[in-house]
Amino acid sequence: MATTALTGFSMMSLLSLGYLTWDTMSPNQVENEPDQIFGDRSSTPQPPHIIFIMTDDQGFNDIGYHSSDIRTPALDKLAADGVKLENYYIQPICTPSRSQLITGRYQIHTGLQHSIIRPRQPNCLPFDQVTLPQRLQELGYSTHMVGKWHLGFYKKECLPTRRGFDTYFGSLTGSVNYYTYDSCDGPGLCGFDLHEGEAVAWGQRGKYSTHLYTQRVRKILATHDPQSQPLFIFLSFQAVHTPLQSPREYIYPYRGLENVARRKYAAMVSAVDEAVRNITYALRKYGYYQNSVIIFSTDNGGQPLSGGSNWPLRGRKGTYWEGGVRGLGFVHSPLLRRKRRVSKALVHITDWYPTLVGLAGGNESLTEGVDGYNVWEAISEGKESPRLEILHNIDPLYNHARSGSLQKGYGIWNTAVQASIRAGDWKLLTGDPGYGDWTPPQILPGFPNGWWNLERHTQPRKSVWLFNISGDPYERFDLSEQRPDVVKELLARLVYYNRTAVPVRYPSEDPRADPVLNGGAWVPWVGDEEEDSWDSVYQKKNKDWKKKLKQSKSRSFFRRLNTRIMSNRI
């Protein structure tokens, strides 16, 4: 289906084509509320309402349809009636995932390829990037964000309300108390972090954030006219990030779990599940549902030390193993052409930008230069994904692997540098990809005392790994020595991408950001008139490497790679 196809059909045409189905509507809705469901039948249907729900640190095994110990009936039903994305990738930590969603660009193209944006860093989403909500505003959408921002706030120009959202309600930093909204960036460096627009929302203290954010979304839905203007809501839950806090009633059903951290964590997931159920109910109640697209996504892998689980995937949050970058995701919508299925199409978080702009009626000129692809046809109709590779990241600042070298990278790439790329079935990692063990479900009594002694670190003398992810999704069989041909091809792709990288933006912390100096809250502390002075520490790679390579266009490259190299699957 073309990206703009929805805007050219009547609602009855959509029914006949299968984008809407009568079985999703109750008889009362069809008989008594035709205008609410169909709108003005003489007019062209408006683009769909888009509700993007993101959870924080929810692991691959932390949802009912993957897990045996966490119950998420609402999420399970939405996923079962929609399209489960089982080949979906995000980033290993918070800021990068959010930046890629909002810009459609890889981290190497925004300068955010290292770590996260700290509360006291004068850093934020680059001002030269046109954001997803800005594009949707251009296409006539009313745009709203609720929840965790974590994309910088040192200047007012960095705030969500200046980057494309008509309204904002939530926290600007990476982690806050779920009740008090206190956020700390070290001993004695704490401040209040809950904001209404560009003002501090002091009066909301004491309300559990998952409930508070859900109430705000429902209020937006109740006060907006679904027939007058399409709506985009980005609900970025703080849950299930630490601290592990939940109302007691959600903990009781998990009283049988011996692991206290897992018990609290599961309770927080259940609170999110209830929140999504209530939001879905509101979409139906206020007349949005039949012309809506609901997207659910995690931002990175789970942290086993804090109750999360990525089992049976390898690794955890903060790593480039599958447990850090393979995400939970699904799409639920009456507009899906083929529902109730599992999609193995390769999808990356950058793909939401062009996909949603396309659904909103925008043409390809609005997404020129982004790294994402429009994957709506792959999701909705089951067609092949246009995406053939994913650059997970190149981080030149992360601790270099002692065992890595240019020599071990065949003179193509310095394998001491942390980097990872997926091409077709193959995944390559170089440098130090992070803690790489397989952590079973956490149900042992007394966990985590003594348990972590059973874990194994990655081999200290290695700096290159190669896996056939389609045949070995759990990354147990390293094929780097058996398939040096594939290694060389993917090292060459890293060099190709590295040529396009912009300098890393990771400035020193600014003492002026201390909440004590700003009324006790985390707020912008730099005037918009002050010039930015980024501390750029990015070093360009040896230019002699370029002479050793002959780069091809990516599409022809992958045709060759998939037919010539990937024929021998595990």
Coordinates of C-alpha atoms in Angstrom, one line a residue:
M1 CA 0.0 0.0 0.0
A2 CA 1.4 3.4 -0.9
T3 CA 2.2 5.7 2.0
T4 CA -0.5 8.1 1.0
A5 CA -3.2 5.6 0.0
L6 CA -5.3 6.1 3.0
T7 CA -6.1 9.7 2.2
G8 CA -7.7 8.8 -1.1
F9 CA -10.3 6.3 -0.1
S10 CA -13.7 6.6 1.4
M11 CA -14.4 4.7 4.6
M12 CA -16.6 2.2 2.8
S13 CA -13.7 1.6 0.4
L14 CA -11.4 0.9 3.3
L15 CA -13.9 -1.6 4.6
S16 CA -14.0 -3.4 1.3
L17 CA -10.2 -3.4 1.0
G18 CA -9.8 -4.8 4.5
Y19 CA -8.2 -1.8 6.2
L20 CA -11.3 -1.7 8.3
T21 CA -13.4 -4.7 9.4
W22 CA -17.0 -4.8 10.5
D23 CA -16.1 -7.3 13.2
T24 CA -14.1 -4.6 15.0
M25 CA -17.3 -2.5 15.4
S26 CA -20.1 -3.3 17.8
P27 CA -23.6 -3.3 16.3
N28 CA -24.5 -0.3 18.4
Q29 CA -21.6 1.6 17.0
V30 CA -22.6 0.8 13.4
E31 CA -26.3 1.5 13.9
N32 CA -26.4 4.3 16.4
E33 CA -23.1 6.2 15.9
P34 CA -22.3 6.1 12.2
D35 CA -21.2 9.7 12.1
Q36 CA -18.8 9.2 14.9
I37 CA -17.3 6.1 13.2
F38 CA -17.4 7.2 9.6
G39 CA -17.4 11.0 9.9
D40 CA -18.8 12.9 7.0
R41 CA -19.3 10.3 4.3
S42 CA -19.1 12.9 1.6
S43 CA -15.6 14.1 2.7
T44 CA -12.2 12.5 2.3
P45 CA -11.2 10.6 5.5
Q46 CA -8.6 12.3 7.5
P47 CA -5.2 10.6 8.2
P48 CA -5.2 8.2 11.2
H49 CA -4.8 9.1 14.8
I50 CA -1.4 7.8 16.0
I51 CA -0.7 6.7 19.5
F52 CA 2.9 5.7 20.1
I53 CA 3.4 4.0 23.5
M54 CA 7.0 3.5 24.7
T55 CA 8.1 1.7 27.9
D56 CA 11.4 2.2 29.6
D57 CA 13.8 -0.8 30.2
Q58 CA 11.1 -3.5 29.5
G59 CA 13.0 -6.6 28.5
F60 CA 12.2 -9.1 25.7
N61 CA 10.9 -11.6 28.3
D62 CA 8.8 -9.0 30.2
I63 CA 5.5 -9.4 28.4
G64 CA 2.9 -12.0 28.7
Y65 CA 3.2 -13.5 25.2
H66 CA 6.9 -14.1 25.8
S67 CA 7.0 -14.7 29.5
S68 CA 5.8 -17.3 32.0
D69 CA 5.8 -15.2 35.1
I70 CA 4.5 -11.7 34.0
R71 CA 0.8 -11.3 33.1
T72 CA -0.2 -8.6 30.6
P73 CA -3.6 -9.5 29.2
A74 CA -4.3 -6.1 27.6
L75 CA -1.0 -5.9 25.8
D76 CA -1.3 -9.6 24.8
K77 CA -4.7 -9.0 23.3
L78 CA -3.7 -5.9 21.4
A79 CA -0.7 -7.7 20.0
A80 CA -2.6 -10.9 19.1
D81 CA -5.2 -8.9 17.2
G82 CA -2.6 -6.8 15.5
V83 CA 0.9 -7.5 14.2
K84 CA 3.7 -8.7 16.5
L85 CA 7.1 -7.4 15.4
E86 CA 9.5 -10.2 16.2
N87 CA 12.5 -8.9 14.2
Y88 CA 12.4 -5.4 15.7
Y89 CA 15.4 -3.4 16.9
I90 CA 15.9 -0.4 19.2
Q91 CA 19.0 1.0 20.9
P92 CA 20.7 -0.4 24.1
I93 CA 20.0 2.8 26.2
C94 CA 17.4 5.5 26.6
T95 CA 18.6 8.7 24.8
P96 CA 19.7 7.0 21.6
S97 CA 16.4 5.2 21.1
R98 CA 14.4 8.4 21.7
S99 CA 16.6 10.4 19.4
Q100 CA 16.2 7.9 16.6
L101 CA 12.5 7.8 17.0
I102 CA 12.2 11.6 16.9
T103 CA 14.7 12.2 14.1
G104 CA 14.7 9.0 12.0
R105 CA 18.5 9.3 12.1
Y106 CA 21.2 7.0 13.3
Q107 CA 23.1 8.3 16.3
I108 CA 26.2 8.8 14.2
H109 CA 24.2 11.4 12.3
T110 CA 23.1 13.4 15.3
G111 CA 26.2 13.3 17.4
L112 CA 24.5 11.3 20.1
Q113 CA 26.5 8.1 19.5
H114 CA 28.0 8.0 23.0
S115 CA 26.1 7.3 26.2
I116 CA 23.1 9.3 27.3
I117 CA 22.4 13.0 27.8
R118 CA 23.2 13.7 31.5
P119 CA 21.0 16.2 33.4
R120 CA 23.9 18.7 33.8
Q121 CA 25.2 18.5 30.3
P122 CA 24.5 21.4 28.0
N123 CA 23.4 19.1 25.3
C124 CA 20.2 18.2 23.5
L125 CA 18.7 16.9 20.3
P126 CA 20.5 18.9 17.5
F127 CA 18.6 22.0 16.4
D128 CA 19.1 21.3 12.7
Q129 CA 17.0 18.1 12.9
V130 CA 13.3 18.4 11.8
T131 CA 11.5 16.2 14.3
L132 CA 8.7 13.7 13.7
P133 CA 6.1 15.8 15.6
Q134 CA 7.2 18.9 13.6
R135 CA 6.5 17.0 10.4
L136 CA 3.2 15.8 11.7
Q137 CA 2.3 19.4 12.6
E138 CA 3.0 20.4 9.1
L139 CA 0.6 17.7 7.9
G140 CA -2.2 19.1 10.1
Y141 CA -1.8 17.0 13.3
S142 CA -2.4 18.0 16.9
T143 CA 0.7 16.7 18.7
H144 CA 1.1 15.8 22.3
M145 CA 3.8 14.2 24.5
V146 CA 3.3 12.7 27.9
G147 CA 6.1 11.2 30.0
K148 CA 9.9 10.9 29.8
W149 CA 11.8 13.2 27.4
H150 CA 15.5 12.5 28.1
L151 CA 16.7 14.4 25.0
G152 CA 18.2 17.4 26.8
F153 CA 16.8 20.6 28.3
Y154 CA 19.7 23.0 29.0
K155 CA 18.0 25.7 26.8
K156 CA 14.3 26.3 26.4
E157 CA 14.8 25.6 22.7
C158 CA 15.5 22.0 23.6
L159 CA 12.2 21.4 25.3
P160 CA 9.5 19.2 23.8
T161 CA 7.2 22.2 23.2
R162 CA 9.9 23.8 21.0
R163 CA 10.6 20.6 19.1
G164 CA 7.1 19.9 17.7
F165 CA 4.8 19.1 20.5
D166 CA 1.7 21.3 21.1
T167 CA 1.6 20.2 24.7
Y168 CA 4.0 18.4 27.1
F169 CA 3.5 16.8 30.5
G170 CA 6.3 14.7 32.0
S171 CA 9.9 14.5 33.2
L172 CA 12.9 15.9 31.4
T173 CA 15.7 13.7 33.0
G174 CA 16.3 10.0 32.7
S175 CA 15.0 8.7 36.0
V176 CA 12.7 10.1 38.7
N177 CA 10.9 8.9 41.8
Y178 CA 7.5 7.6 40.8
Y179 CA 5.7 9.6 43.5
T180 CA 7.9 12.5 44.5
Y181 CA 9.3 13.2 41.1
D182 CA 12.8 13.9 42.6
S183 CA 15.6 13.2 40.3
C184 CA 19.3 12.9 41.3
D185 CA 22.5 13.1 39.3
G186 CA 24.8 12.3 42.2
P187 CA 25.0 12.8 45.9
G188 CA 23.4 16.2 46.8
L189 CA 22.5 16.9 43.2
C190 CA 18.7 16.3 43.4
G191 CA 15.8 18.3 42.1
F192 CA 12.1 18.1 41.2
D193 CA 11.4 17.0 37.7
L194 CA 7.8 17.1 36.6
H195 CA 6.7 19.7 34.0
E196 CA 3.5 21.0 32.5
G197 CA 4.5 22.6 29.2
E198 CA 7.5 24.8 30.1
A199 CA 6.5 25.3 33.8
V200 CA 7.3 23.1 36.8
A201 CA 4.3 21.1 37.9
W202 CA 4.8 21.2 41.6
G203 CA 1.2 20.4 42.4
Q204 CA 1.2 16.9 41.0
R205 CA 3.6 15.4 43.6
G206 CA 2.4 12.2 45.3
K207 CA 0.6 10.7 42.3
Y208 CA 2.0 7.5 40.8
S209 CA 3.5 8.4 37.4
T210 CA 2.0 5.6 35.4
H211 CA -1.5 6.5 36.6
L212 CA -0.8 10.3 36.2
Y213 CA 0.4 9.9 32.6
T214 CA -2.5 7.7 31.7
Q215 CA -5.0 10.3 33.1
R216 CA -3.3 13.0 31.0
V217 CA -3.7 10.9 27.8
R218 CA -7.3 10.2 28.6
K219 CA -7.9 13.9 29.2
I220 CA -6.3 14.8 25.8
L221 CA -8.6 12.2 24.1
A222 CA -11.7 13.5 25.9
T223 CA -11.1 17.2 25.0
H224 CA -10.1 16.8 21.4
D225 CA -12.6 16.4 18.5
P226 CA -11.4 13.3 16.6
Q227 CA -13.3 14.4 13.5
S228 CA -11.8 17.9 13.3
Q229 CA -8.1 17.1 13.4
P230 CA -5.8 14.0 13.4
L231 CA -4.0 13.4 16.7
F232 CA -0.5 12.2 17.5
I233 CA 0.3 11.2 21.1
F234 CA 3.7 10.1 22.2
L235 CA 3.2 8.4 25.6
S236 CA 6.7 7.7 27.0
F237 CA 6.2 5.8 30.2
Q238 CA 8.8 6.2 33.0
A239 CA 8.0 2.5 33.8
V240 CA 9.6 0.1 34.2
H241 CA 12.9 1.9 34.8
T242 CA 14.3 2.0 38.3
P243 CA 13.5 2.9 41.1
L244 CA 11.3 -0.2 41.5
Q245 CA 8.1 1.4 42.8
S246 CA 4.5 0.3 42.5
P247 CA 1.2 0.6 44.3
R248 CA 0.8 -2.4 46.6
E249 CA -2.3 -3.9 44.8
Y250 CA -0.2 -4.7 41.8
I251 CA 2.4 -6.5 43.8
Y252 CA 0.0 -8.9 45.5
P253 CA -0.6 -11.1 42.4
Y254 CA 3.1 -11.8 42.2
R255 CA 3.6 -12.7 45.9
G256 CA 4.7 -16.2 44.8
L257 CA 7.9 -14.8 43.1
E258 CA 10.8 -15.4 45.4
N259 CA 12.9 -12.7 43.8
V260 CA 11.8 -9.4 45.3
A261 CA 13.2 -7.3 42.5
R262 CA 11.3 -9.4 39.9
R263 CA 8.1 -9.2 42.0
K264 CA 8.2 -5.4 42.1
Y265 CA 9.2 -5.2 38.5
A266 CA 6.3 -7.4 37.4
A267 CA 3.9 -5.3 39.4
M268 CA 5.1 -2.2 37.4
V269 CA 4.6 -4.0 34.1
S270 CA 1.0 -4.9 35.2
A271 CA 0.4 -1.2 36.0
V272 CA 1.5 -0.4 32.5
D273 CA -0.8 -3.1 31.1
E274 CA -3.8 -1.6 32.9
A275 CA -2.8 1.8 31.7
V276 CA -2.8 0.7 28.0
R277 CA -6.1 -1.0 28.5
N278 CA -7.6 2.2 29.9
I279 CA -6.2 4.2 27.0
T280 CA -7.5 1.8 24.4
Y281 CA -11.0 2.0 26.1
A282 CA -10.8 5.8 25.9
L283 CA -9.9 5.6 22.2
R284 CA -13.1 3.6 21.6
K285 CA -15.2 5.7 23.9
Y286 CA -14.3 9.1 22.3
G287 CA -14.5 7.9 18.7
Y288 CA -10.8 7.5 17.7
Y289 CA -10.4 3.8 17.6
Q290 CA -11.6 2.9 14.1
N291 CA -9.2 5.4 12.5
S292 CA -6.3 4.9 14.8
V293 CA -2.8 3.2 14.8
I294 CA -1.5 2.1 18.1
I295 CA 2.3 1.3 18.3
F296 CA 3.9 -0.3 21.3
S297 CA 7.7 -0.3 21.7
T298 CA 10.3 -0.7 24.3
D299 CA 13.3 1.7 24.3
N300 CA 16.0 -0.8 25.1
G301 CA 16.6 -4.2 26.7
G302 CA 15.8 -5.1 30.3
Q303 CA 18.3 -4.8 33.2
P304 CA 18.4 -8.2 35.1
L305 CA 20.0 -6.5 38.1
S306 CA 16.7 -4.6 38.4
G307 CA 14.2 -7.3 37.8
G308 CA 14.1 -7.3 34.0
S309 CA 14.6 -10.3 31.8
N310 CA 15.7 -10.7 28.2
W311 CA 15.7 -14.5 28.2
P312 CA 16.5 -16.4 26.0
L313 CA 18.5 -13.5 24.4
R314 CA 22.1 -12.8 25.2
G315 CA 23.1 -9.7 27.1
R316 CA 21.1 -6.8 28.7
K317 CA 20.5 -3.1 28.7
G318 CA 23.5 -1.1 27.7
T319 CA 25.0 -3.9 25.5
Y320 CA 25.0 -4.6 21.7
W321 CA 24.0 -8.2 22.2
E322 CA 20.5 -9.1 21.2
G323 CA 19.2 -8.7 24.7
G324 CA 20.2 -5.0 24.6
V325 CA 18.9 -4.1 21.1
R326 CA 16.1 -6.5 20.2
G327 CA 12.9 -4.9 21.3
L328 CA 9.4 -5.7 22.2
G329 CA 7.1 -4.2 19.6
F330 CA 3.7 -4.5 18.0
V331 CA 1.2 -2.5 15.9
H332 CA -2.6 -2.7 16.6
S333 CA -5.0 -0.9 14.2
P334 CA -8.2 -1.5 12.4
L335 CA -6.4 -0.1 9.4
L336 CA -4.0 -3.1 9.1
R337 CA -4.6 -5.1 6.0
R338 CA -3.4 -8.4 7.5
K339 CA -4.0 -8.7 11.2
R340 CA -3.5 -11.4 13.8
R341 CA 0.0 -12.5 12.7
V342 CA 3.6 -12.4 13.6
S343 CA 5.9 -10.3 11.4
K344 CA 9.5 -11.3 10.8
A345 CA 10.2 -8.2 8.7
L346 CA 13.3 -6.4 9.7
V347 CA 12.2 -3.1 11.4
H348 CA 14.3 -0.5 13.3
I349 CA 13.2 2.3 15.5
T350 CA 14.3 4.9 12.9
D351 CA 11.7 3.5 10.6
W352 CA 8.8 4.9 12.5
Y353 CA 9.7 8.5 11.3
P354 CA 9.1 7.9 7.6
T355 CA 6.4 5.3 8.2
L356 CA 4.3 7.7 10.3
V357 CA 4.9 10.6 8.0
G358 CA 3.7 8.4 5.2
L359 CA 0.6 7.4 7.1
A360 CA -0.1 11.1 7.8
G361 CA -0.2 11.8 4.1
G362 CA 3.3 13.2 3.7
N363 CA 5.3 12.5 0.6
E364 CA 8.9 11.2 0.4
S365 CA 10.4 14.7 0.2
L366 CA 9.5 15.2 3.9
T367 CA 11.7 12.3 4.9
E368 CA 14.8 12.8 2.6
G369 CA 18.0 12.2 4.4
V370 CA 16.6 10.0 7.2
D371 CA 18.1 6.6 7.9
G372 CA 14.7 5.0 8.4
Y373 CA 12.4 3.3 5.8
N374 CA 8.7 3.3 5.4
V375 CA 7.8 -0.1 6.6
W376 CA 4.0 0.2 6.6
E377 CA 3.4 -2.2 3.8
A378 CA 5.7 -4.8 5.4
I379 CA 3.7 -4.4 8.7
S380 CA 0.2 -4.0 7.3
E381 CA 0.3 -6.3 4.2
G382 CA 3.1 -8.7 5.0
K383 CA 5.3 -7.5 2.2
E384 CA 9.1 -7.8 2.3
S385 CA 10.7 -5.1 4.4
P386 CA 12.7 -2.4 2.5
R387 CA 15.2 -2.5 5.3
L388 CA 18.2 -4.8 4.7
E389 CA 20.6 -3.7 7.3
I390 CA 20.9 -1.9 10.7
L391 CA 23.8 0.1 12.0
H392 CA 23.4 -0.5 15.7
N393 CA 26.1 2.1 16.4
I394 CA 29.7 3.2 16.2
D395 CA 30.9 4.7 19.5
P396 CA 34.5 6.1 19.2
L397 CA 34.5 7.2 22.9
Y398 CA 33.5 3.9 24.6
N399 CA 36.4 2.1 26.3
H400 CA 38.5 0.6 23.5
A401 CA 39.0 -3.2 23.7
R402 CA 42.6 -3.9 24.6
S403 CA 42.7 -6.9 22.3
G404 CA 41.4 -4.9 19.3
S405 CA 43.5 -3.5 16.5
L406 CA 43.5 -2.5 12.9
Q407 CA 45.5 -5.7 12.2
K408 CA 42.8 -7.8 13.6
G409 CA 40.3 -5.9 11.5
Y410 CA 42.2 -7.1 8.3
G411 CA 43.5 -3.5 7.9
I412 CA 39.9 -2.4 7.3
W413 CA 38.7 -1.4 10.7
N414 CA 40.2 -1.0 14.2
T415 CA 38.4 -3.7 16.1
A416 CA 39.2 -1.9 19.4
V417 CA 36.3 0.5 18.6
Q418 CA 32.8 -0.5 19.9
A419 CA 30.6 -1.0 16.9
S420 CA 27.9 -3.3 15.7
I421 CA 26.0 -3.8 12.4
R422 CA 23.4 -6.2 11.1
A423 CA 23.2 -7.1 7.4
G424 CA 20.6 -9.5 6.3
D425 CA 21.1 -12.6 8.5
W426 CA 24.5 -11.6 9.7
K427 CA 25.5 -9.5 12.8
L428 CA 29.0 -8.2 13.5
L429 CA 30.3 -6.8 16.8
T430 CA 33.7 -5.2 17.4
G431 CA 35.3 -3.7 20.4
D432 CA 33.6 -4.3 23.8
P433 CA 29.9 -5.0 23.1
G434 CA 29.1 -5.1 26.8
Y435 CA 28.3 -7.8 29.4
G436 CA 27.4 -10.8 27.4
D437 CA 25.8 -13.6 29.3
W438 CA 22.5 -15.4 29.1
T439 CA 20.5 -14.6 32.3
P440 CA 17.7 -17.2 33.0
P441 CA 14.4 -16.2 34.4
Q442 CA 14.9 -14.8 37.9
I443 CA 12.9 -17.1 40.1
L444 CA 15.6 -18.5 42.4
P445 CA 15.2 -17.9 46.2
G446 CA 17.5 -15.3 47.6
F447 CA 18.3 -13.8 44.2
P448 CA 20.6 -12.0 43.4
N449 CA 22.9 -13.0 46.3
G450 CA 25.5 -15.2 44.8
W451 CA 23.7 -15.6 41.5
W452 CA 26.0 -13.2 39.6
N453 CA 29.0 -15.3 40.3
L454 CA 27.6 -17.8 37.9
E455 CA 27.7 -15.3 35.0
R456 CA 30.5 -15.3 32.6
H457 CA 32.0 -12.2 30.9
T458 CA 32.8 -12.2 27.2
Q459 CA 36.2 -13.5 26.2
P460 CA 38.7 -10.8 27.1
R461 CA 41.0 -11.5 24.2
K462 CA 38.3 -11.2 21.6
S463 CA 37.3 -8.0 19.7
V464 CA 35.3 -9.5 16.8
W465 CA 32.2 -11.6 16.8
L466 CA 30.0 -12.8 13.9
F467 CA 26.6 -14.4 14.2
N468 CA 24.0 -15.7 11.8
I469 CA 21.1 -14.1 13.7
S470 CA 18.4 -15.9 11.7
G471 CA 19.8 -19.3 12.5
D472 CA 21.3 -18.4 15.9
P473 CA 19.1 -15.7 17.5
Y474 CA 20.7 -16.3 20.9
E475 CA 24.3 -15.6 19.7
R476 CA 25.8 -18.8 20.9
F477 CA 27.9 -19.7 17.9
D478 CA 30.6 -17.2 16.9
L479 CA 31.4 -17.7 13.2
S480 CA 34.0 -14.9 12.9
E481 CA 36.9 -17.4 12.3
Q482 CA 34.9 -19.6 10.0
R483 CA 33.6 -16.8 7.8
P484 CA 36.3 -14.1 7.4
D485 CA 34.7 -13.2 4.1
V486 CA 31.6 -12.0 5.8
V487 CA 33.6 -10.3 8.5
K488 CA 35.5 -8.3 5.9
E489 CA 32.3 -7.3 4.1
L490 CA 30.7 -6.0 7.3
L491 CA 33.9 -4.3 8.5
A492 CA 33.8 -2.4 5.1
R493 CA 30.2 -1.4 5.8
L494 CA 31.3 0.1 9.2
V495 CA 33.9 2.1 7.4
Y496 CA 31.3 3.2 4.9
Y497 CA 29.0 4.5 7.7
N498 CA 31.9 6.0 9.7
R499 CA 32.7 8.3 6.8
T500 CA 29.3 9.9 7.2
A501 CA 29.5 10.3 11.0
V502 CA 29.3 13.7 12.6
P503 CA 31.4 14.7 15.7
V504 CA 30.3 13.3 19.0
R505 CA 28.4 15.8 21.2
Y506 CA 29.3 14.9 24.8
P507 CA 30.1 18.2 26.6
S508 CA 31.3 18.5 30.1
E509 CA 28.8 19.0 32.9
D510 CA 27.8 22.6 33.7
P511 CA 27.7 23.5 37.4
R512 CA 25.0 26.1 36.6
A513 CA 22.5 23.2 36.1
D514 CA 22.4 22.4 39.8
P515 CA 18.7 22.5 40.9
V516 CA 19.8 24.4 44.1
L517 CA 20.6 27.3 41.8
N518 CA 17.3 27.0 39.9
G519 CA 14.5 27.0 42.5
G520 CA 14.9 23.3 43.4
A521 CA 13.9 21.9 40.0
W522 CA 15.6 20.6 36.9
V523 CA 15.0 23.4 34.4
P524 CA 16.8 25.1 31.5
W525 CA 19.7 27.1 32.8
V526 CA 21.4 28.5 29.7
G527 CA 19.9 31.5 27.9
D528 CA 18.8 31.0 24.3
E529 CA 21.1 33.8 23.3
E530 CA 24.2 32.1 24.6
E531 CA 26.3 30.4 21.9
D532 CA 26.8 26.7 22.0
S533 CA 30.4 25.4 22.5
W534 CA 30.3 21.6 22.0
D535 CA 33.2 19.7 23.4
S536 CA 33.9 17.6 20.3
V537 CA 36.2 14.7 21.0
Y538 CA 35.5 12.7 18.0
Q539 CA 38.6 11.6 16.0
K540 CA 38.4 10.9 12.3
K541 CA 39.7 7.5 11.3
N542 CA 42.8 6.9 9.3
K543 CA 42.1 8.1 5.8
D544 CA 44.4 5.4 4.4
W545 CA 41.7 2.9 5.1
K546 CA 39.6 4.4 2.4
K547 CA 42.1 3.4 -0.3
K548 CA 41.7 -0.2 0.7
L549 CA 38.0 -0.2 0.0
K550 CA 35.6 -0.1 -2.9
Q551 CA 32.2 0.8 -1.6
S552 CA 29.1 0.0 -3.5
K553 CA 25.6 1.3 -3.2
S554 CA 23.9 -0.5 -0.3
R555 CA 21.1 -2.1 -2.2
S556 CA 23.4 -3.8 -4.8
F557 CA 25.7 -4.7 -1.9
F558 CA 23.0 -6.6 -0.1
R559 CA 21.8 -8.4 -3.2
R560 CA 25.3 -9.8 -3.6
L561 CA 25.7 -10.4 0.2
N562 CA 22.5 -12.3 0.5
T563 CA 23.0 -14.4 -2.6
R564 CA 26.7 -15.1 -2.4
I565 CA 27.6 -15.1 1.3
M566 CA 24.4 -15.9 3.1
S567 CA 23.5 -19.0 1.2
N568 CA 25.2 -21.1 3.8
R569 CA 23.0 -20.7 6.8
I570 CA 23.4 -22.5 10.1

